[in-house]
Amino acid sequence: MRTKILIITLITSTLFVSNVSIAELGKMDKAEAQAKTKFDHIGLAEMYEKEANEMTAKAKVQKELLEEYQRHSEYYGREGQDFQAHHEALLREYTKAAERNAGMAVSHRKMAK
């Protein structure tokens, strides 16, 4: 009985979280589609700059974790390689997201002129 409740709870929470992230993407697409004035584009540019700064901060944290691993890799044992691969992948993703958001901010700044 407990197992069934646990499974149902996990499935429900997974669907809820995925719907929230899809809703966020829908809001951004809608905001971009409705951007017509100079001020709309300035607002979008500021939003993208904020996102780029957040992604850059996250990438910095991942880089620091990787540097710590490289300095003290003997502490991590066999799981260290998984740790390293995981944080390298996160660093790549955060860096790409920061670059993409910075590019979007620049393009909206150009549209605002």
PDB file of C-alpha atoms in Angstrom:
ATOM      1  CA  MET A   1       0.000   0.000   0.000  1.00  0.00           C
ATOM      2  CA  ARG A   2       2.764   2.415   0.945  1.00  0.00           C
ATOM      3  CA  THR A   3       4.622   1.576  -2.240  1.00  0.00           C
ATOM      4  CA  LYS A   4       1.602   2.477  -4.378  1.00  0.00           C
ATOM      5  CA  ILE A   5       1.178   5.794  -2.561  1.00  0.00           C
ATOM      6  CA  LEU A   6       4.878   6.564  -2.984  1.00  0.00           C
ATOM      7  CA  ILE A   7       4.778   5.790  -6.707  1.00  0.00           C
ATOM      8  CA  ILE A   8       1.665   7.899  -7.249  1.00  0.00           C
ATOM      9  CA  THR A   9       3.216  10.771  -5.301  1.00  0.00           C
ATOM     10  CA  LEU A  10       6.425  10.629  -7.344  1.00  0.00           C
ATOM     11  CA  ILE A  11       4.568  10.544 -10.641  1.00  0.00           C
ATOM     12  CA  THR A  12       2.331  13.433  -9.623  1.00  0.00           C
ATOM     13  CA  SER A  13       5.231  15.576  -8.441  1.00  0.00           C
ATOM     14  CA  THR A  14       7.196  14.841 -11.621  1.00  0.00           C
ATOM     15  CA  LEU A  15       4.298  15.916 -13.798  1.00  0.00           C
ATOM     16  CA  PHE A  16       3.797  19.051 -11.726  1.00  0.00           C
ATOM     17  CA  VAL A  17       7.449  20.091 -11.982  1.00  0.00           C
ATOM     18  CA  SER A  18       7.606  19.450 -15.723  1.00  0.00           C
ATOM     19  CA  ASN A  19       4.436  21.468 -16.283  1.00  0.00           C
ATOM     20  CA  VAL A  20       5.859  24.399 -14.335  1.00  0.00           C
ATOM     21  CA  SER A  21       9.003  24.524 -16.456  1.00  0.00           C
ATOM     22  CA  ILE A  22       6.956  24.261 -19.661  1.00  0.00           C
ATOM     23  CA  ALA A  23       4.765  27.099 -18.419  1.00  0.00           C
ATOM     24  CA  GLU A  24       7.843  29.255 -17.826  1.00  0.00           C
ATOM     25  CA  LEU A  25       9.025  28.667 -21.387  1.00  0.00           C
ATOM     26  CA  GLY A  26       5.576  29.544 -22.655  1.00  0.00           C
ATOM     27  CA  LYS A  27       5.658  32.840 -20.764  1.00  0.00           C
ATOM     28  CA  MET A  28       9.005  33.802 -22.305  1.00  0.00           C
ATOM     29  CA  ASP A  29       7.882  32.890 -25.822  1.00  0.00           C
ATOM     30  CA  LYS A  30       4.673  34.837 -25.302  1.00  0.00           C
ATOM     31  CA  ALA A  31       6.603  37.864 -23.990  1.00  0.00           C
ATOM     32  CA  GLU A  32       8.891  37.792 -27.027  1.00  0.00           C
ATOM     33  CA  ALA A  33       5.964  37.457 -29.421  1.00  0.00           C
ATOM     34  CA  GLN A  34       4.201  40.415 -27.805  1.00  0.00           C
ATOM     35  CA  ALA A  35       7.274  42.670 -27.675  1.00  0.00           C
ATOM     36  CA  LYS A  36       6.490  45.548 -29.995  1.00  0.00           C
ATOM     37  CA  THR A  37       7.746  48.707 -28.374  1.00  0.00           C
ATOM     38  CA  LYS A  38      11.231  49.847 -27.539  1.00  0.00           C
ATOM     39  CA  PHE A  39      10.491  49.415 -23.835  1.00  0.00           C
ATOM     40  CA  ASP A  40       9.318  45.827 -24.320  1.00  0.00           C
ATOM     41  CA  HIS A  41      12.640  44.965 -25.941  1.00  0.00           C
ATOM     42  CA  ILE A  42      14.599  46.775 -23.239  1.00  0.00           C
ATOM     43  CA  GLY A  43      12.717  44.779 -20.602  1.00  0.00           C
ATOM     44  CA  LEU A  44      13.451  41.522 -22.414  1.00  0.00           C
ATOM     45  CA  ALA A  45      17.113  42.482 -22.776  1.00  0.00           C
ATOM     46  CA  GLU A  46      17.337  43.132 -19.036  1.00  0.00           C
ATOM     47  CA  MET A  47      15.664  39.799 -18.310  1.00  0.00           C
ATOM     48  CA  TYR A  48      18.136  37.966 -20.555  1.00  0.00           C
ATOM     49  CA  GLU A  49      21.073  39.817 -18.991  1.00  0.00           C
ATOM     50  CA  LYS A  50      19.867  38.784 -15.536  1.00  0.00           C
ATOM     51  CA  GLU A  51      19.583  35.160 -16.680  1.00  0.00           C
ATOM     52  CA  ALA A  52      23.051  35.335 -18.258  1.00  0.00           C
ATOM     53  CA  ASN A  53      24.522  36.649 -15.001  1.00  0.00           C
ATOM     54  CA  GLU A  54      22.839  33.847 -13.041  1.00  0.00           C
ATOM     55  CA  MET A  55      24.169  31.212 -15.448  1.00  0.00           C
ATOM     56  CA  THR A  56      27.648  32.742 -15.269  1.00  0.00           C
ATOM     57  CA  ALA A  57      27.529  32.546 -11.468  1.00  0.00           C
ATOM     58  CA  LYS A  58      26.448  28.900 -11.635  1.00  0.00           C
ATOM     59  CA  ALA A  59      29.248  28.152 -14.107  1.00  0.00           C
ATOM     60  CA  LYS A  60      31.729  29.787 -11.742  1.00  0.00           C
ATOM     61  CA  VAL A  61      30.571  27.512  -8.903  1.00  0.00           C
ATOM     62  CA  GLN A  62      30.986  24.442 -11.112  1.00  0.00           C
ATOM     63  CA  LYS A  63      34.459  25.583 -12.139  1.00  0.00           C
ATOM     64  CA  GLU A  64      35.445  25.991  -8.488  1.00  0.00           C
ATOM     65  CA  LEU A  65      34.154  22.490  -7.712  1.00  0.00           C
ATOM     66  CA  LEU A  66      36.203  21.069 -10.584  1.00  0.00           C
ATOM     67  CA  GLU A  67      39.319  22.889  -9.412  1.00  0.00           C
ATOM     68  CA  GLU A  68      38.781  21.504  -5.909  1.00  0.00           C
ATOM     69  CA  TYR A  69      38.427  18.021  -7.351  1.00  0.00           C
ATOM     70  CA  GLN A  70      41.628  18.386  -9.362  1.00  0.00           C
ATOM     71  CA  ARG A  71      43.540  19.589  -6.305  1.00  0.00           C
ATOM     72  CA  HIS A  72      42.258  16.751  -4.098  1.00  0.00           C
ATOM     73  CA  SER A  73      41.178  13.995  -6.472  1.00  0.00           C
ATOM     74  CA  GLU A  74      42.609  11.338  -4.133  1.00  0.00           C
ATOM     75  CA  TYR A  75      39.800  12.035  -1.661  1.00  0.00           C
ATOM     76  CA  TYR A  76      37.032  11.053  -4.064  1.00  0.00           C
ATOM     77  CA  GLY A  77      37.911   7.467  -4.930  1.00  0.00           C
ATOM     78  CA  ARG A  78      36.100   5.748  -7.786  1.00  0.00           C
ATOM     79  CA  GLU A  79      33.173   8.132  -7.632  1.00  0.00           C
ATOM     80  CA  GLY A  80      35.558  10.975  -8.440  1.00  0.00           C
ATOM     81  CA  GLN A  81      35.406  10.342 -12.177  1.00  0.00           C
ATOM     82  CA  ASP A  82      31.611  10.502 -12.121  1.00  0.00           C
ATOM     83  CA  PHE A  83      31.857  13.673 -10.037  1.00  0.00           C
ATOM     84  CA  GLN A  84      34.254  15.218 -12.524  1.00  0.00           C
ATOM     85  CA  ALA A  85      32.210  14.254 -15.586  1.00  0.00           C
ATOM     86  CA  HIS A  86      28.996  15.508 -14.000  1.00  0.00           C
ATOM     87  CA  HIS A  87      30.411  18.898 -13.075  1.00  0.00           C
ATOM     88  CA  GLU A  88      32.173  19.314 -16.419  1.00  0.00           C
ATOM     89  CA  ALA A  89      28.833  18.717 -18.160  1.00  0.00           C
ATOM     90  CA  LEU A  90      27.100  21.233 -15.890  1.00  0.00           C
ATOM     91  CA  LEU A  91      29.861  23.764 -16.537  1.00  0.00           C
ATOM     92  CA  ARG A  92      29.401  23.346 -20.317  1.00  0.00           C
ATOM     93  CA  GLU A  93      25.621  23.696 -20.085  1.00  0.00           C
ATOM     94  CA  TYR A  94      25.735  26.770 -17.848  1.00  0.00           C
ATOM     95  CA  THR A  95      28.358  28.400 -20.067  1.00  0.00           C
ATOM     96  CA  LYS A  96      26.294  27.763 -23.209  1.00  0.00           C
ATOM     97  CA  ALA A  97      23.157  29.085 -21.513  1.00  0.00           C
ATOM     98  CA  ALA A  98      24.989  32.224 -20.378  1.00  0.00           C
ATOM     99  CA  GLU A  99      26.286  32.854 -23.907  1.00  0.00           C
ATOM    100  CA  ARG A 100      22.847  32.232 -25.424  1.00  0.00           C
ATOM    101  CA  ASN A 101      21.148  34.592 -22.973  1.00  0.00           C
ATOM    102  CA  ALA A 102      23.807  37.251 -23.490  1.00  0.00           C
ATOM    103  CA  GLY A 103      23.270  36.966 -27.256  1.00  0.00           C
ATOM    104  CA  MET A 104      19.516  37.325 -26.840  1.00  0.00           C
ATOM    105  CA  ALA A 105      20.056  40.407 -24.658  1.00  0.00           C
ATOM    106  CA  VAL A 106      22.239  41.976 -27.340  1.00  0.00           C
ATOM    107  CA  SER A 107      19.698  41.255 -30.069  1.00  0.00           C
ATOM    108  CA  HIS A 108      16.873  42.798 -28.036  1.00  0.00           C
ATOM    109  CA  ARG A 109      19.023  45.854 -27.297  1.00  0.00           C
ATOM    110  CA  LYS A 110      19.525  46.251 -31.051  1.00  0.00           C
ATOM    111  CA  MET A 111      15.781  45.934 -31.651  1.00  0.00           C
ATOM    112  CA  ALA A 112      15.145  48.630 -29.048  1.00  0.00           C
ATOM    113  CA  LYS A 113      17.191  51.197 -30.966  1.00  0.00           C
TER     114      LYS A 113
END
